[in-house]
Short mmCIF file of C-alpha atoms in Angstrom, two decimals:
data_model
loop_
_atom_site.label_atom_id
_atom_site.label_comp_id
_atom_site.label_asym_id
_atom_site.label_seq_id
_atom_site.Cartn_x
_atom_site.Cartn_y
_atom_site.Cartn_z
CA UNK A 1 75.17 -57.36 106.48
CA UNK A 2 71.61 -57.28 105.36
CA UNK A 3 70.62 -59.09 101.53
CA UNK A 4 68.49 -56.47 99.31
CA UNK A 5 65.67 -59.86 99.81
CA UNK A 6 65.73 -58.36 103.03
CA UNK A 7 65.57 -54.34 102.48
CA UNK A 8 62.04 -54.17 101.88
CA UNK A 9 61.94 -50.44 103.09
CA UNK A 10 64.09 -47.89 103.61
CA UNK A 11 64.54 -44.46 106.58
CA UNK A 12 64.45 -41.40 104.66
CA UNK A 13 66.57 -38.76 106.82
CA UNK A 14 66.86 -35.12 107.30
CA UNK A 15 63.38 -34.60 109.08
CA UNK A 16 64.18 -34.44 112.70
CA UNK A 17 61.83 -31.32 113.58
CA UNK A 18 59.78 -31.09 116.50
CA UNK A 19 55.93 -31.42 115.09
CA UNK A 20 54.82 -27.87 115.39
CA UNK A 21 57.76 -27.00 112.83
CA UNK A 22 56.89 -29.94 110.66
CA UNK A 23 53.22 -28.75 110.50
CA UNK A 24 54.59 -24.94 109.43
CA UNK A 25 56.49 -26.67 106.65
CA UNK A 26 53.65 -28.81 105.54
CA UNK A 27 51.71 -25.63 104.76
CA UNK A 28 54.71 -23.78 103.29
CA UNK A 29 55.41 -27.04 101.04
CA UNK A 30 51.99 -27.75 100.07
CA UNK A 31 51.53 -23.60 98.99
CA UNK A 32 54.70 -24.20 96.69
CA UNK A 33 53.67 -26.77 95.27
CA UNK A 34 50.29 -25.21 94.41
CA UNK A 35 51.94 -22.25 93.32
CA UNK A 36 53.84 -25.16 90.98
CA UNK A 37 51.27 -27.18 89.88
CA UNK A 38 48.95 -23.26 89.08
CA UNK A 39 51.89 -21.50 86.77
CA UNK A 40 53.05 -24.79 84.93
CA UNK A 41 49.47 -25.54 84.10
CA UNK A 42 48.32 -22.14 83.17
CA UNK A 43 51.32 -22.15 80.84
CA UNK A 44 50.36 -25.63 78.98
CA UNK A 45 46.79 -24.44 78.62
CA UNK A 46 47.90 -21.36 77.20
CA UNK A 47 49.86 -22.94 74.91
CA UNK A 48 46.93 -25.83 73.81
CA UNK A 49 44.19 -23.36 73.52
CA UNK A 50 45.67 -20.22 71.85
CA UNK A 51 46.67 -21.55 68.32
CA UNK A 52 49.27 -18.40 67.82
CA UNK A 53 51.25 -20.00 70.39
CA UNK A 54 51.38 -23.50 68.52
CA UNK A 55 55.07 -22.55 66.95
CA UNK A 56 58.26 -25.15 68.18
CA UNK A 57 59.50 -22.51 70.87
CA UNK A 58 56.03 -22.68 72.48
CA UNK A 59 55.86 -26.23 71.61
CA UNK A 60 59.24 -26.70 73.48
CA UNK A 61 58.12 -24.37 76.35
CA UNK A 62 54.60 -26.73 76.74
CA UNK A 63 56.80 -29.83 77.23
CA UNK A 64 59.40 -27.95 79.40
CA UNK A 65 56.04 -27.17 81.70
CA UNK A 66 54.65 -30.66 81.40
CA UNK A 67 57.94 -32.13 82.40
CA UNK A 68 58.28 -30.32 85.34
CA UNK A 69 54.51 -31.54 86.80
CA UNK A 70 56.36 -35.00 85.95
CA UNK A 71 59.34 -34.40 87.91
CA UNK A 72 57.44 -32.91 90.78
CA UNK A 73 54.94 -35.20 91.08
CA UNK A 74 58.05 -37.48 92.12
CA UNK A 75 59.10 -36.07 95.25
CA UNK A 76 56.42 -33.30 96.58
CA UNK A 77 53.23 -35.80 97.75
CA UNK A 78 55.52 -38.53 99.09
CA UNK A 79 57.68 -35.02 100.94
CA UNK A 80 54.35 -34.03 102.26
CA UNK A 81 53.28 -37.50 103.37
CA UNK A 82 56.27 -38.13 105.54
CA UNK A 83 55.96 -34.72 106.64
CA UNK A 84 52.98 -36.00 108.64
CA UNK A 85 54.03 -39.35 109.26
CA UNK A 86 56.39 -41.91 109.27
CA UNK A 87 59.61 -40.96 107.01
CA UNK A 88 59.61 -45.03 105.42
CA UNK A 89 59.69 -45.85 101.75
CA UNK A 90 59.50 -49.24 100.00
CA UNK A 91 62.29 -50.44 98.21
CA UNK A 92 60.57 -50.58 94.98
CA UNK A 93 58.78 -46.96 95.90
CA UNK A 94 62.49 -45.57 95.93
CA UNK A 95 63.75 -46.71 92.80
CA UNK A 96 60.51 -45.16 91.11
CA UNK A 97 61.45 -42.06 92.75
CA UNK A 98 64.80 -41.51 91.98
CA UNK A 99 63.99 -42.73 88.46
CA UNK A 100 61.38 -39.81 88.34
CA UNK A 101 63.46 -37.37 89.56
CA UNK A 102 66.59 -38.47 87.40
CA UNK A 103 65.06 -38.20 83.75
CA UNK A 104 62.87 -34.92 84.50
CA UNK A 105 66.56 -33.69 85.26
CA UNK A 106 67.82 -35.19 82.31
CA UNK A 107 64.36 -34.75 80.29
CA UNK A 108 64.73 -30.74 80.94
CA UNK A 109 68.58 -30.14 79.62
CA UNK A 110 67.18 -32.52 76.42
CA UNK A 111 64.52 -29.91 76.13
CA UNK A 112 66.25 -26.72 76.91
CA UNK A 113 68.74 -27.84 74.02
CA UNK A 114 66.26 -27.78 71.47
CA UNK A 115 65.26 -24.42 72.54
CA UNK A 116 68.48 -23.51 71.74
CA UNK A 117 68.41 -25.27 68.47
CA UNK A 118 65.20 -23.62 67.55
CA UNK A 119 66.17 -20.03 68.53
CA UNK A 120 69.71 -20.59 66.55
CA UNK A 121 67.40 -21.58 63.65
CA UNK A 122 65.03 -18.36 64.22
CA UNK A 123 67.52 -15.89 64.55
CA UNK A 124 71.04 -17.24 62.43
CA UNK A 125 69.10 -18.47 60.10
CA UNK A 126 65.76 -16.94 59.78
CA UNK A 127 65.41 -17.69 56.01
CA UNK A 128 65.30 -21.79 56.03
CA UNK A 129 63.36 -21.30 59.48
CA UNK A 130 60.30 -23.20 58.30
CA UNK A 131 61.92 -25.78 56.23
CA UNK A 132 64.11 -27.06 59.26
CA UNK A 133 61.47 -26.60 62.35
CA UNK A 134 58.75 -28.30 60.25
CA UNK A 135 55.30 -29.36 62.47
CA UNK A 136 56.62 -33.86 61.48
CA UNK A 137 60.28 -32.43 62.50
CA UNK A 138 59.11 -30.71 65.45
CA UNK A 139 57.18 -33.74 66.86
CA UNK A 140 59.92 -36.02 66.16
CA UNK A 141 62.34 -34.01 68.25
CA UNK A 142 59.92 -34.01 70.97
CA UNK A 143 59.22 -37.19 71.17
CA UNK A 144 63.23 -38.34 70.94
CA UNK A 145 63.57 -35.48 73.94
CA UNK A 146 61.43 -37.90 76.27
CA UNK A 147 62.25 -41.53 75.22
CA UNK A 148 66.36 -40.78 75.49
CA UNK A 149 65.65 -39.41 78.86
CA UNK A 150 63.87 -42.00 80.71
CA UNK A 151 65.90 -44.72 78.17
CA UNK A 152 68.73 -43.30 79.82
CA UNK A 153 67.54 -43.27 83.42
CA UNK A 154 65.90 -46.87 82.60
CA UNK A 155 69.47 -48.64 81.94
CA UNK A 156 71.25 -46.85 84.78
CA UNK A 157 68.17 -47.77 87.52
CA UNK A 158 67.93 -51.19 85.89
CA UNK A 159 71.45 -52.12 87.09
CA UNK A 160 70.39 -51.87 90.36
CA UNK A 161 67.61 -53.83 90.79
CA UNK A 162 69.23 -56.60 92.09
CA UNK A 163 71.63 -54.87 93.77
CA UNK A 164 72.76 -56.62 97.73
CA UNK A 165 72.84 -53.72 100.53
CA UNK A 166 74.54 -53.18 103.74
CA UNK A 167 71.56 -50.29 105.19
CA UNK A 168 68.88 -48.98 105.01
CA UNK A 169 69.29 -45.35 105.77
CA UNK A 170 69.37 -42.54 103.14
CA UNK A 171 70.81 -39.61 104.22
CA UNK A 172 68.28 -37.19 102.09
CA UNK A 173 64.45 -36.06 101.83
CA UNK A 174 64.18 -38.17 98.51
CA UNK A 175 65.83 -41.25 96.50
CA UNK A 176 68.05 -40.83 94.20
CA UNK A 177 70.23 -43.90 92.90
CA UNK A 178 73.52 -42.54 94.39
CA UNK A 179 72.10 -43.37 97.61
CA UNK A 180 71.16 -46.79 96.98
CA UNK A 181 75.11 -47.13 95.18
CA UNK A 182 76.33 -46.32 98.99
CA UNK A 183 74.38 -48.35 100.43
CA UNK A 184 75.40 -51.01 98.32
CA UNK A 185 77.17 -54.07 99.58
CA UNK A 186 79.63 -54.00 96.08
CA UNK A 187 78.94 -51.14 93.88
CA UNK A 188 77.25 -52.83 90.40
CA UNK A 189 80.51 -51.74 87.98
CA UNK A 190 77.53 -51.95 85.30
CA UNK A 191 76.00 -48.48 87.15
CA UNK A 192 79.27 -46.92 87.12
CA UNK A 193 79.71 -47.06 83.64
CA UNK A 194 76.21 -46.31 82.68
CA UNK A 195 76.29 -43.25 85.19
CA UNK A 196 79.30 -41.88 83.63
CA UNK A 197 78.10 -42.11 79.92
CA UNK A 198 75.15 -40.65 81.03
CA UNK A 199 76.53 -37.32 82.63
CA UNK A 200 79.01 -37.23 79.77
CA UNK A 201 76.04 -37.48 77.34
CA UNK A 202 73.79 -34.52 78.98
CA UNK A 203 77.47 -32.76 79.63
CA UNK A 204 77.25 -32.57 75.93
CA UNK A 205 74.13 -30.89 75.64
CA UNK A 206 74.96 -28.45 77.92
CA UNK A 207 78.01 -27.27 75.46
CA UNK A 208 76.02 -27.33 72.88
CA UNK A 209 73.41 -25.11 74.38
CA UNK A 210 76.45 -22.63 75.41
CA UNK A 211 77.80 -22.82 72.30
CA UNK A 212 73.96 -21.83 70.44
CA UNK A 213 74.29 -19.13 72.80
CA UNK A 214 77.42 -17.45 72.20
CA UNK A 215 77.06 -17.81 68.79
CA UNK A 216 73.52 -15.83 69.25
CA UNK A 217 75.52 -13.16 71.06
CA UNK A 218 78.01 -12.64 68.42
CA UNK A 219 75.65 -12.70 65.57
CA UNK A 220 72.47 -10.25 67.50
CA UNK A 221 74.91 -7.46 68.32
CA UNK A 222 75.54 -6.26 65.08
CA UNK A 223 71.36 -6.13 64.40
CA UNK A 224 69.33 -4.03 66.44
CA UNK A 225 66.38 -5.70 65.48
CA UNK A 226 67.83 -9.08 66.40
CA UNK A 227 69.07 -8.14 69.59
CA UNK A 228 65.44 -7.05 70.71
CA UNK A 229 63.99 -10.14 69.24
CA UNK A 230 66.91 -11.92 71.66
CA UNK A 231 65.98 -10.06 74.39
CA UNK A 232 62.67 -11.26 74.27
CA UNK A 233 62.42 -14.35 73.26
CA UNK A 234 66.36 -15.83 74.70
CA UNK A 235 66.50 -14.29 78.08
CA UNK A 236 63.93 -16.38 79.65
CA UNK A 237 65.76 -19.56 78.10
CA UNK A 238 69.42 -18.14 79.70
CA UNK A 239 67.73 -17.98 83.14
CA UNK A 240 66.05 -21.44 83.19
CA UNK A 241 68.91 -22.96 81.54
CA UNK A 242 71.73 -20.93 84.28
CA UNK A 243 68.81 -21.58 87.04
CA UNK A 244 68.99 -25.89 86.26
CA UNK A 245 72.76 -25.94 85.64
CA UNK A 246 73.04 -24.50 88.87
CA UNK A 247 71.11 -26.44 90.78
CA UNK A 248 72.06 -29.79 89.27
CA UNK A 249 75.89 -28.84 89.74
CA UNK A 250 74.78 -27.95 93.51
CA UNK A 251 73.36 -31.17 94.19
CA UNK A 252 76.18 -33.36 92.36
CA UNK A 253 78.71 -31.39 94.08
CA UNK A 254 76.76 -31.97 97.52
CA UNK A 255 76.50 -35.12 97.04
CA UNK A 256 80.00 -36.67 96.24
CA UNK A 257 81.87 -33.46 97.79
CA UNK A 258 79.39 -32.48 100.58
CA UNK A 259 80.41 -32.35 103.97
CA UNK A 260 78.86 -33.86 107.08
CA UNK A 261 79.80 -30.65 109.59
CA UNK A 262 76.52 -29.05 107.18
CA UNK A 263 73.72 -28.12 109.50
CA UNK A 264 71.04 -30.14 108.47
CA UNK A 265 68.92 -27.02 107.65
CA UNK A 266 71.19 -25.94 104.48
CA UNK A 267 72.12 -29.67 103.38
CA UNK A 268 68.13 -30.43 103.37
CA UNK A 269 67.98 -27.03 101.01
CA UNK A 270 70.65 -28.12 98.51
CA UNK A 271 68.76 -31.57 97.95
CA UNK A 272 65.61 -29.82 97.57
CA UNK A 273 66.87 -26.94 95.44
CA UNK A 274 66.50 -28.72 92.38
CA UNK A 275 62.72 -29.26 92.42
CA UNK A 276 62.14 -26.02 94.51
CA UNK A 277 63.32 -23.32 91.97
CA UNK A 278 63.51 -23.90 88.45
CA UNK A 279 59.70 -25.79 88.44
CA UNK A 280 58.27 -22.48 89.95
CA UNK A 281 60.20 -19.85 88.14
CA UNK A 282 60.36 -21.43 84.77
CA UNK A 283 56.65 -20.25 84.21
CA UNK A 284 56.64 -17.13 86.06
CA UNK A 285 59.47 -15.96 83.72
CA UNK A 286 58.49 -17.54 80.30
CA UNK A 287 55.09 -15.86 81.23
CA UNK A 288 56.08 -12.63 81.93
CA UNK A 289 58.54 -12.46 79.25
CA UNK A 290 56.79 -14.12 75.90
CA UNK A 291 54.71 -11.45 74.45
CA UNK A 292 52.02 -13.81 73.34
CA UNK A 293 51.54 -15.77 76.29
CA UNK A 294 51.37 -12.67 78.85
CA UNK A 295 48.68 -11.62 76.35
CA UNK A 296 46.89 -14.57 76.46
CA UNK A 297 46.77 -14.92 80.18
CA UNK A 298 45.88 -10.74 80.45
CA UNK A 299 43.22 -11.44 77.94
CA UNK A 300 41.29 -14.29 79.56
CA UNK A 301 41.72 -12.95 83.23
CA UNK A 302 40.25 -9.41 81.88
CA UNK A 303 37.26 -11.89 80.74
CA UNK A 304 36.75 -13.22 83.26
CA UNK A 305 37.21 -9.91 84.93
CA UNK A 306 34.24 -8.44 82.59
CA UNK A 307 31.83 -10.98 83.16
CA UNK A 308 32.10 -11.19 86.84
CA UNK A 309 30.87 -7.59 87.05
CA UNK A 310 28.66 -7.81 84.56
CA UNK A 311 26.91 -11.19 86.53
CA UNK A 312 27.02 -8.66 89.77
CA UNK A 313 25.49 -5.56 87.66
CA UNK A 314 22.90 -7.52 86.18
CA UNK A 315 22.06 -9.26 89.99
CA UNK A 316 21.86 -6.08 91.39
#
């Protein structure tokens, strides 16, 4: 039995490739990511520069974009480090990462509910629109949808920090603070609770984001107008929001359910799907379906379109 004062690092698992393959999946990682870090940040400069596009659902979208650099930037350059070396991370390293990882989760169901709220607002209630999603009000909710998150992923990583265990070999490509819980001498009955309040609390945005939405249905059917504007300006909040749900139900299901006969292949896929998918496609389809912001990114790459050939006419 081995005293956490002891566990100074822990054997990441899961990447037993021969290095030929592990040097084809560098490159394919480190593309992805690129491709990650490129639409995300287009998106929040869109959304800074153009002053059209400073209205809460663009507002929301911004953060949604920032948040997922934050969550990223948890698990890709550590994933591309060990995919070149040794697969070894400091106690203290994993804890940061799985607190990363946990309240960018966490951080982007808080978000994606006030999308819902504001689009409710916009389309239910179109006439009180600007007295409720005020610029202070706005702010305030923005704010409150990144302290709660990491608040909440604070108090349940804090109850582990001094936390005995029996190994030091986690069966995943990342930390996350189940994995330290089973490797855990005696389970902290502190975690338990605070894990449980914590998936009951985001549980509860997720009804409440299902419930904004069926009650959007209901109300844009009978308005053709409405539906159009829903269309539009919903869709691309359905798909991210179906897109997380999915993928955080995949990896809690894997996780507590998941079974060892997996070849290692698909289990390293559902651990990863989480920060494969929705960081990539949340900007490619918020940017090709908001009007403004597939305007804005036409616009400037026309410019620079224009003034490339007319640097090569005037050379010439």
């Amino acid at each position: 039995m081995e005293n956490v004062s002891l566990v100074t690092e822990l054997t990441l698992e899961g990447l037993n490739f021969p290095w030929e393959q592990r040097v084809v999946l560098f490159c394919v990682t480190l593309l992805w990511y690129l491709m990650i870090l490129a639409g995300n940040i287009i998106i929040i400069v869109a959304i800074i520069l153009d002053k059209s596009l400073h209205e809460p659902m663009y507002i929301f979208l911004c953060n949604l974009c920032i948040n997922s650099l934050y969550g990223t930037v948890g698990f890709y350059p550590k994933f591309l480090f060990d995919l070149l070396n040794s697969h070894v991370i400091s106690y203290a390293g994993c804890m940061l990462q799985g607190y990363v990882i946990h309240s960018s989760v966490c951080c982007d169901f808080s978000l994606l509910a006030l999308m819902a709220l504001d689009r409710y607002v916009a389309l239910c209630r179109p006439l009180i629109y600007h007295s409720v999603m005020t610029k202070r009000r706005v702010y305030v909710l923005v704010i409150l949808s990144w302290i709660v998150p990491l608040f909440c992923m604070f108090m349940n990583t804090a109850t582990l920090l001094q936390t005995q265990l029996c190994g030091s070999h986690i069966n995943r490509l990342y930390c996350i603070n189940f994995m330290i819980v089973r490797l855990a001498c005696s389970p902290p009955l502190a975690n338990v609770y605070v894990s449980y309040f914590n998936i009951f609390f985001y549980f509860g945005h997720f009804l409440l984001i299902i419930w904004s939405y069926l009650y959007l249905v209901k109300t844009c059917l009978f308005g053709k107008k409405n539906w159009a504007k829903f269309m539009q300006t919903c869709v691309p909040h359905i798909i991210s929001l179906s897109v997380s749900t999915f993928s955080v139900l995949l990896d809690l299901l894997y996780m507590r359910f998941g079974s060892s006969n997996l070849s290692q292949n698909l289990s390293n896929f559902m651990a990863m799907e989480i920060l494969l998918i929705p960081p990539l496609l949340n900007p490619v389809v918020y940017g090709m379906n908001l009007t403004k912001i597939r305007t804005w990114i036409f616009k400037v790459v026309h410019l620079n379109w224009t003034e490339a050939e007319c640097q090569n006419a005037t050379e010439s």
